[in-house]
């Protein structure tokens, strides 16, 4: 993609190519998950008032994560959503307002996801590559209406329920394996408070923190549901 853009500029003016070239050095080189142990930390239902602090924590560890945001919350947190992308995190579609997609018609689902895609694209300049259905709820109508890869999870921290940072750390470290997708909710202070220790402990075990798309790569198929990288084999 980048090479094509530079090539296009070359045909118009050499000067622009010179100024565009250093940007290539800024492109993130993601770890190779075939060589190292990878985990995808995912944060749902935000952005919220604790998300900026979470981004500081992730940045400190050079950890990348995936945020399944609600379209309805983007206007209030445009800078935070833009910061996610600037720091090489992934922003995914978690619907406009957390509807249970199994209760909607195909047209309602498509409209909801499109409206959310557009809000994310307005804030970040990028259309999300993946989506996550609220509650993990999908029926045949929803599966047929959704054309992005649908990302579920294999490690559920239940952070929204117990609101206990120690429990969140405990479940995450106990259940995470190579290629896991871990579910958190960054709208809760107690979930964000767990993250420094989650990063320390998993890092000590040798895990690299990557985005869902970095970990699952181009092998993901639109309209297919995945719980973790192992579910792709
Ligand atoms: Ni949710």
PDB file of C-alpha atoms and ligand atoms in Angstrom:
ATOM      1  CA  UNK A   1       0.000   0.000   0.000  1.00  0.00           C
ATOM      2  CA  UNK A   2       2.732   2.401   1.019  1.00  0.00           C
ATOM      3  CA  UNK A   3       4.896   1.581  -1.994  1.00  0.00           C
ATOM      4  CA  UNK A   4       2.011   2.208  -4.361  1.00  0.00           C
ATOM      5  CA  UNK A   5       1.374   5.623  -2.811  1.00  0.00           C
ATOM      6  CA  UNK A   6       5.036   6.625  -3.110  1.00  0.00           C
ATOM      7  CA  UNK A   7       5.093   5.406  -6.702  1.00  0.00           C
ATOM      8  CA  UNK A   8       2.094   7.556  -7.471  1.00  0.00           C
ATOM      9  CA  UNK A   9       3.783  10.597  -6.027  1.00  0.00           C
ATOM     10  CA  UNK A  10       6.948   9.890  -8.018  1.00  0.00           C
ATOM     11  CA  UNK A  11       5.051  10.332 -11.265  1.00  0.00           C
ATOM     12  CA  UNK A  12       3.843  13.781 -10.191  1.00  0.00           C
ATOM     13  CA  UNK A  13       6.836  15.221  -8.360  1.00  0.00           C
ATOM     14  CA  UNK A  14      10.152  13.929  -7.056  1.00  0.00           C
ATOM     15  CA  UNK A  15      10.139  16.446  -4.197  1.00  0.00           C
ATOM     16  CA  UNK A  16       7.055  14.928  -2.593  1.00  0.00           C
ATOM     17  CA  UNK A  17       8.677  11.493  -2.759  1.00  0.00           C
ATOM     18  CA  UNK A  18      11.650  12.801  -0.785  1.00  0.00           C
ATOM     19  CA  UNK A  19       9.414  14.144   1.979  1.00  0.00           C
ATOM     20  CA  UNK A  20       7.233  11.009   2.018  1.00  0.00           C
ATOM     21  CA  UNK A  21      10.104   8.496   2.202  1.00  0.00           C
ATOM     22  CA  UNK A  22      11.068   8.852   5.926  1.00  0.00           C
ATOM     23  CA  UNK A  23       7.521   7.855   6.923  1.00  0.00           C
ATOM     24  CA  UNK A  24       8.367   4.251   5.992  1.00  0.00           C
ATOM     25  CA  UNK A  25      10.706   4.068   9.011  1.00  0.00           C
ATOM     26  CA  UNK A  26       7.721   4.839  11.276  1.00  0.00           C
ATOM     27  CA  UNK A  27       5.677   1.861  10.091  1.00  0.00           C
ATOM     28  CA  UNK A  28       5.398  -0.597  12.947  1.00  0.00           C
ATOM     29  CA  UNK A  29       7.156  -3.929  12.505  1.00  0.00           C
ATOM     30  CA  UNK A  30       4.819  -6.308  14.339  1.00  0.00           C
ATOM     31  CA  UNK A  31       6.304  -9.396  16.056  1.00  0.00           C
ATOM     32  CA  UNK A  32       6.080 -12.614  14.035  1.00  0.00           C
ATOM     33  CA  UNK A  33       3.546 -14.698  15.982  1.00  0.00           C
ATOM     34  CA  UNK A  34       4.862 -17.869  14.332  1.00  0.00           C
ATOM     35  CA  UNK A  35       8.178 -17.201  16.086  1.00  0.00           C
ATOM     36  CA  UNK A  36       7.130 -15.679  19.423  1.00  0.00           C
ATOM     37  CA  UNK A  37       4.150 -16.137  21.767  1.00  0.00           C
ATOM     38  CA  UNK A  38       1.491 -13.532  21.024  1.00  0.00           C
ATOM     39  CA  UNK A  39      -1.599 -12.411  22.899  1.00  0.00           C
ATOM     40  CA  UNK A  40      -4.279  -9.939  21.807  1.00  0.00           C
ATOM     41  CA  UNK A  41      -5.661  -7.809  24.645  1.00  0.00           C
ATOM     42  CA  UNK A  42      -9.062  -6.399  23.666  1.00  0.00           C
ATOM     43  CA  UNK A  43     -11.045  -3.603  25.330  1.00  0.00           C
ATOM     44  CA  UNK A  44     -14.786  -3.241  24.748  1.00  0.00           C
ATOM     45  CA  UNK A  45     -17.593  -0.723  25.162  1.00  0.00           C
ATOM     46  CA  UNK A  46     -15.452   2.432  25.269  1.00  0.00           C
ATOM     47  CA  UNK A  47     -13.978   4.834  24.795  1.00  0.00           C
ATOM     48  CA  UNK A  48     -14.535   6.111  28.312  1.00  0.00           C
ATOM     49  CA  UNK A  49     -13.026   8.340  30.949  1.00  0.00           C
ATOM     50  CA  UNK A  50     -10.265   5.804  31.798  1.00  0.00           C
ATOM     51  CA  UNK A  51      -9.200   5.003  28.234  1.00  0.00           C
ATOM     52  CA  UNK A  52      -6.574   7.743  27.982  1.00  0.00           C
ATOM     53  CA  UNK A  53      -4.859   6.440  31.130  1.00  0.00           C
ATOM     54  CA  UNK A  54      -4.977   2.924  29.665  1.00  0.00           C
ATOM     55  CA  UNK A  55      -3.260   4.198  26.511  1.00  0.00           C
ATOM     56  CA  UNK A  56      -0.481   5.637  28.713  1.00  0.00           C
ATOM     57  CA  UNK A  57      -0.030   2.225  30.368  1.00  0.00           C
ATOM     58  CA  UNK A  58       0.092   0.375  27.052  1.00  0.00           C
ATOM     59  CA  UNK A  59       2.495   2.923  25.601  1.00  0.00           C
ATOM     60  CA  UNK A  60       4.847   2.520  28.558  1.00  0.00           C
ATOM     61  CA  UNK A  61       5.136  -1.211  27.758  1.00  0.00           C
ATOM     62  CA  UNK A  62       5.104  -0.685  23.978  1.00  0.00           C
ATOM     63  CA  UNK A  63       2.089  -3.020  24.076  1.00  0.00           C
ATOM     64  CA  UNK A  64      -0.485  -2.961  21.260  1.00  0.00           C
ATOM     65  CA  UNK A  65      -4.164  -3.703  21.848  1.00  0.00           C
ATOM     66  CA  UNK A  66      -7.509  -3.746  20.079  1.00  0.00           C
ATOM     67  CA  UNK A  67     -10.413  -1.490  21.061  1.00  0.00           C
ATOM     68  CA  UNK A  68     -13.968  -2.527  20.159  1.00  0.00           C
ATOM     69  CA  UNK A  69     -15.586   0.884  20.431  1.00  0.00           C
ATOM     70  CA  UNK A  70     -19.222   1.959  20.375  1.00  0.00           C
ATOM     71  CA  UNK A  71     -20.059   4.400  17.589  1.00  0.00           C
ATOM     72  CA  UNK A  72     -22.260   6.484  19.905  1.00  0.00           C
ATOM     73  CA  UNK A  73     -19.289   7.284  22.165  1.00  0.00           C
ATOM     74  CA  UNK A  74     -16.868   8.453  19.504  1.00  0.00           C
ATOM     75  CA  UNK A  75     -17.923  12.117  19.267  1.00  0.00           C
ATOM     76  CA  UNK A  76     -17.153  12.648  22.962  1.00  0.00           C
ATOM     77  CA  UNK A  77     -13.732  10.962  22.655  1.00  0.00           C
ATOM     78  CA  UNK A  78     -12.507  11.742  19.146  1.00  0.00           C
ATOM     79  CA  UNK A  79      -8.982  12.580  20.383  1.00  0.00           C
ATOM     80  CA  UNK A  80      -8.746   9.307  22.306  1.00  0.00           C
ATOM     81  CA  UNK A  81      -9.831   7.238  19.293  1.00  0.00           C
ATOM     82  CA  UNK A  82      -7.342   9.080  17.111  1.00  0.00           C
ATOM     83  CA  UNK A  83      -4.639   8.439  19.705  1.00  0.00           C
ATOM     84  CA  UNK A  84      -5.373   4.686  19.527  1.00  0.00           C
ATOM     85  CA  UNK A  85      -4.579   4.651  15.833  1.00  0.00           C
ATOM     86  CA  UNK A  86      -1.591   7.002  16.215  1.00  0.00           C
ATOM     87  CA  UNK A  87      -0.114   4.543  18.742  1.00  0.00           C
ATOM     88  CA  UNK A  88      -0.655   1.604  16.339  1.00  0.00           C
ATOM     89  CA  UNK A  89      -3.540   0.036  18.237  1.00  0.00           C
ATOM     90  CA  UNK A  90      -6.468  -1.425  16.332  1.00  0.00           C
ATOM     91  CA  UNK A  91      -9.950   0.079  16.458  1.00  0.00           C
ATOM     92  CA  UNK A  92     -12.793  -2.364  15.789  1.00  0.00           C
ATOM     93  CA  UNK A  93     -16.562  -1.993  15.402  1.00  0.00           C
ATOM     94  CA  UNK A  94     -18.669  -2.946  18.461  1.00  0.00           C
ATOM     95  CA  UNK A  95     -21.938  -1.526  17.016  1.00  0.00           C
ATOM     96  CA  UNK A  96     -23.446   1.904  17.561  1.00  0.00           C
ATOM     97  CA  UNK A  97     -24.963   1.378  21.008  1.00  0.00           C
ATOM     98  CA  UNK A  98     -24.387  -2.237  22.060  1.00  0.00           C
ATOM     99  CA  UNK A  99     -27.426  -3.811  20.425  1.00  0.00           C
ATOM    100  CA  UNK A 100     -27.954  -7.562  20.678  1.00  0.00           C
ATOM    101  CA  UNK A 101     -27.572  -8.350  16.967  1.00  0.00           C
ATOM    102  CA  UNK A 102     -29.575 -11.580  17.307  1.00  0.00           C
ATOM    103  CA  UNK A 103     -32.679  -9.406  17.879  1.00  0.00           C
ATOM    104  CA  UNK A 104     -32.247  -7.305  14.697  1.00  0.00           C
ATOM    105  CA  UNK A 105     -33.059  -7.813  11.011  1.00  0.00           C
ATOM    106  CA  UNK A 106     -30.254  -8.081   8.443  1.00  0.00           C
ATOM    107  CA  UNK A 107     -30.908  -4.511   7.244  1.00  0.00           C
ATOM    108  CA  UNK A 108     -30.879  -3.152  10.794  1.00  0.00           C
ATOM    109  CA  UNK A 109     -27.559  -4.885  11.454  1.00  0.00           C
ATOM    110  CA  UNK A 110     -25.990  -3.553   8.258  1.00  0.00           C
ATOM    111  CA  UNK A 111     -27.189   0.006   9.001  1.00  0.00           C
ATOM    112  CA  UNK A 112     -25.892  -0.145  12.572  1.00  0.00           C
ATOM    113  CA  UNK A 113     -22.446  -1.418  11.568  1.00  0.00           C
ATOM    114  CA  UNK A 114     -22.177   1.024   8.679  1.00  0.00           C
ATOM    115  CA  UNK A 115     -23.055   4.014  10.858  1.00  0.00           C
ATOM    116  CA  UNK A 116     -20.411   2.881  13.369  1.00  0.00           C
ATOM    117  CA  UNK A 117     -17.802   2.277  10.650  1.00  0.00           C
ATOM    118  CA  UNK A 118     -18.393   5.797   9.352  1.00  0.00           C
ATOM    119  CA  UNK A 119     -17.978   7.358  12.809  1.00  0.00           C
ATOM    120  CA  UNK A 120     -14.704   5.460  13.321  1.00  0.00           C
ATOM    121  CA  UNK A 121     -13.477   6.436   9.880  1.00  0.00           C
ATOM    122  CA  UNK A 122     -14.318  10.101  10.483  1.00  0.00           C
ATOM    123  CA  UNK A 123     -12.243  10.042  13.686  1.00  0.00           C
ATOM    124  CA  UNK A 124      -9.303   7.941  12.509  1.00  0.00           C
ATOM    125  CA  UNK A 125      -9.283   8.003   8.716  1.00  0.00           C
ATOM    126  CA  UNK A 126      -9.468   4.200   8.727  1.00  0.00           C
ATOM    127  CA  UNK A 127     -12.328   1.765   8.310  1.00  0.00           C
ATOM    128  CA  UNK A 128     -12.195  -0.953  10.993  1.00  0.00           C
ATOM    129  CA  UNK A 129     -10.995  -4.343   9.747  1.00  0.00           C
ATOM    130  CA  UNK A 130     -12.863  -6.414  12.334  1.00  0.00           C
ATOM    131  CA  UNK A 131     -16.018  -6.264  14.474  1.00  0.00           C
ATOM    132  CA  UNK A 132     -17.164  -7.804  17.747  1.00  0.00           C
ATOM    133  CA  UNK A 133     -20.851  -8.579  18.379  1.00  0.00           C
ATOM    134  CA  UNK A 134     -22.094  -7.274  21.765  1.00  0.00           C
ATOM    135  CA  UNK A 135     -22.524 -10.137  24.269  1.00  0.00           C
ATOM    136  CA  UNK A 136     -20.882 -12.366  21.642  1.00  0.00           C
ATOM    137  CA  UNK A 137     -24.455 -12.729  20.399  1.00  0.00           C
ATOM    138  CA  UNK A 138     -24.888 -13.937  16.813  1.00  0.00           C
ATOM    139  CA  UNK A 139     -27.667 -15.808  15.049  1.00  0.00           C
ATOM    140  CA  UNK A 140     -27.828 -17.005  11.426  1.00  0.00           C
ATOM    141  CA  UNK A 141     -29.286 -13.665  10.270  1.00  0.00           C
ATOM    142  CA  UNK A 142     -26.428 -11.757  11.892  1.00  0.00           C
ATOM    143  CA  UNK A 143     -23.784 -14.130  10.536  1.00  0.00           C
ATOM    144  CA  UNK A 144     -25.225 -13.666   7.061  1.00  0.00           C
ATOM    145  CA  UNK A 145     -25.403  -9.861   7.326  1.00  0.00           C
ATOM    146  CA  UNK A 146     -21.893  -9.182   8.658  1.00  0.00           C
ATOM    147  CA  UNK A 147     -19.092  -9.009   6.122  1.00  0.00           C
ATOM    148  CA  UNK A 148     -16.154  -8.378   8.460  1.00  0.00           C
ATOM    149  CA  UNK A 149     -14.333 -11.036  10.503  1.00  0.00           C
ATOM    150  CA  UNK A 150     -16.226 -11.398  13.818  1.00  0.00           C
ATOM    151  CA  UNK A 151     -13.880 -11.463  16.799  1.00  0.00           C
ATOM    152  CA  UNK A 152     -14.999 -13.269  19.914  1.00  0.00           C
ATOM    153  CA  UNK A 153     -12.529 -14.255  22.674  1.00  0.00           C
ATOM    154  CA  UNK A 154     -11.178 -17.304  24.506  1.00  0.00           C
ATOM    155  CA  UNK A 155     -10.274 -15.599  27.809  1.00  0.00           C
ATOM    156  CA  UNK A 156     -13.171 -13.843  29.561  1.00  0.00           C
ATOM    157  CA  UNK A 157     -11.896 -11.857  32.555  1.00  0.00           C
ATOM    158  CA  UNK A 158     -15.489 -11.157  33.748  1.00  0.00           C
ATOM    159  CA  UNK A 159     -14.063  -7.772  34.769  1.00  0.00           C
ATOM    160  CA  UNK A 160     -17.454  -6.034  34.356  1.00  0.00           C
ATOM    161  CA  UNK A 161     -18.992  -8.429  36.870  1.00  0.00           C
ATOM    162  CA  UNK A 162     -16.525  -8.730  39.771  1.00  0.00           C
ATOM    163  CA  UNK A 163     -14.815  -5.295  39.343  1.00  0.00           C
ATOM    164  CA  UNK A 164     -11.748  -6.668  41.126  1.00  0.00           C
ATOM    165  CA  UNK A 165      -8.324  -5.869  39.578  1.00  0.00           C
ATOM    166  CA  UNK A 166      -6.637  -8.815  41.363  1.00  0.00           C
ATOM    167  CA  UNK A 167      -9.223 -11.228  39.967  1.00  0.00           C
ATOM    168  CA  UNK A 168      -8.796  -9.751  36.481  1.00  0.00           C
ATOM    169  CA  UNK A 169      -5.017 -10.306  36.714  1.00  0.00           C
ATOM    170  CA  UNK A 170      -5.529 -13.821  38.068  1.00  0.00           C
ATOM    171  CA  UNK A 171      -7.961 -14.987  35.361  1.00  0.00           C
ATOM    172  CA  UNK A 172      -5.852 -13.433  32.591  1.00  0.00           C
ATOM    173  CA  UNK A 173      -2.564 -14.999  33.680  1.00  0.00           C
ATOM    174  CA  UNK A 174      -4.166 -18.383  34.424  1.00  0.00           C
ATOM    175  CA  UNK A 175      -6.134 -18.734  31.170  1.00  0.00           C
ATOM    176  CA  UNK A 176      -3.973 -17.022  28.555  1.00  0.00           C
ATOM    177  CA  UNK A 177      -2.153 -19.242  26.058  1.00  0.00           C
ATOM    178  CA  UNK A 178      -0.391 -18.734  22.756  1.00  0.00           C
ATOM    179  CA  UNK A 179      -2.748 -16.878  20.431  1.00  0.00           C
ATOM    180  CA  UNK A 180      -5.326 -15.959  23.077  1.00  0.00           C
ATOM    181  CA  UNK A 181      -7.799 -13.119  22.689  1.00  0.00           C
ATOM    182  CA  UNK A 182      -8.502 -11.616  26.134  1.00  0.00           C
ATOM    183  CA  UNK A 183     -11.678  -9.644  26.863  1.00  0.00           C
ATOM    184  CA  UNK A 184     -11.617  -6.532  29.106  1.00  0.00           C
ATOM    185  CA  UNK A 185     -13.846  -3.440  29.353  1.00  0.00           C
ATOM    186  CA  UNK A 186     -11.977  -0.129  29.522  1.00  0.00           C
ATOM    187  CA  UNK A 187     -15.081   1.701  30.781  1.00  0.00           C
ATOM    188  CA  UNK A 188     -14.387   0.336  34.285  1.00  0.00           C
ATOM    189  CA  UNK A 189     -11.676   1.895  36.456  1.00  0.00           C
ATOM    190  CA  UNK A 190     -10.981  -1.479  38.086  1.00  0.00           C
ATOM    191  CA  UNK A 191     -10.280  -3.065  34.691  1.00  0.00           C
ATOM    192  CA  UNK A 192      -7.765  -0.394  33.737  1.00  0.00           C
ATOM    193  CA  UNK A 193      -6.130  -0.690  37.182  1.00  0.00           C
ATOM    194  CA  UNK A 194      -5.395  -4.359  36.443  1.00  0.00           C
ATOM    195  CA  UNK A 195      -3.474  -3.665  33.246  1.00  0.00           C
ATOM    196  CA  UNK A 196       0.030  -2.752  34.541  1.00  0.00           C
ATOM    197  CA  UNK A 197       0.235  -6.100  36.332  1.00  0.00           C
ATOM    198  CA  UNK A 198      -1.321  -7.988  33.397  1.00  0.00           C
ATOM    199  CA  UNK A 199       1.393  -6.506  31.161  1.00  0.00           C
ATOM    200  CA  UNK A 200       4.190  -7.271  33.656  1.00  0.00           C
ATOM    201  CA  UNK A 201       3.120 -10.861  34.314  1.00  0.00           C
ATOM    202  CA  UNK A 202       2.424 -11.854  30.696  1.00  0.00           C
ATOM    203  CA  UNK A 203       5.565 -10.077  29.567  1.00  0.00           C
ATOM    204  CA  UNK A 204       7.574 -12.113  32.129  1.00  0.00           C
ATOM    205  CA  UNK A 205       6.063 -15.242  30.579  1.00  0.00           C
ATOM    206  CA  UNK A 206       7.401 -14.135  27.192  1.00  0.00           C
ATOM    207  CA  UNK A 207       4.229 -12.838  25.544  1.00  0.00           C
ATOM    208  CA  UNK A 208       4.213 -10.091  22.935  1.00  0.00           C
ATOM    209  CA  UNK A 209       1.154  -7.822  22.932  1.00  0.00           C
ATOM    210  CA  UNK A 210      -0.231  -7.446  19.423  1.00  0.00           C
ATOM    211  CA  UNK A 211      -3.463  -6.344  17.787  1.00  0.00           C
ATOM    212  CA  UNK A 212      -6.073  -8.853  16.644  1.00  0.00           C
ATOM    213  CA  UNK A 213      -5.271  -8.212  12.982  1.00  0.00           C
ATOM    214  CA  UNK A 214      -1.523  -8.532  13.604  1.00  0.00           C
ATOM    215  CA  UNK A 215      -2.058 -11.870  15.355  1.00  0.00           C
ATOM    216  CA  UNK A 216      -4.690 -13.357  13.034  1.00  0.00           C
ATOM    217  CA  UNK A 217      -3.253 -11.736   9.923  1.00  0.00           C
ATOM    218  CA  UNK A 218      -4.607 -11.813   6.427  1.00  0.00           C
ATOM    219  CA  UNK A 219      -5.931 -15.360   6.919  1.00  0.00           C
ATOM    220  CA  UNK A 220      -9.114 -14.019   8.528  1.00  0.00           C
ATOM    221  CA  UNK A 221     -12.200 -14.410   6.356  1.00  0.00           C
ATOM    222  CA  UNK A 222     -15.049 -11.866   6.337  1.00  0.00           C
ATOM    223  CA  UNK A 223     -18.287 -13.145   7.863  1.00  0.00           C
ATOM    224  CA  UNK A 224     -16.448 -15.782   9.932  1.00  0.00           C
ATOM    225  CA  UNK A 225     -16.295 -15.844  13.748  1.00  0.00           C
ATOM    226  CA  UNK A 226     -12.981 -16.397  15.573  1.00  0.00           C
ATOM    227  CA  UNK A 227     -12.291 -16.822  19.275  1.00  0.00           C
ATOM    228  CA  UNK A 228      -8.464 -16.890  19.146  1.00  0.00           C
ATOM    229  CA  UNK A 229      -5.544 -17.607  16.831  1.00  0.00           C
ATOM    230  CA  UNK A 230      -5.741 -21.348  17.522  1.00  0.00           C
ATOM    231  CA  UNK A 231      -9.298 -21.407  16.108  1.00  0.00           C
ATOM    232  CA  UNK A 232      -7.792 -20.627  12.679  1.00  0.00           C
ATOM    233  CA  UNK A 233      -5.962 -23.956  12.339  1.00  0.00           C
TER     234      UNK A 233
HETATM  235 NI1  LIG B   1     -19.602  -5.040  24.789  1.00  0.00          NI
END
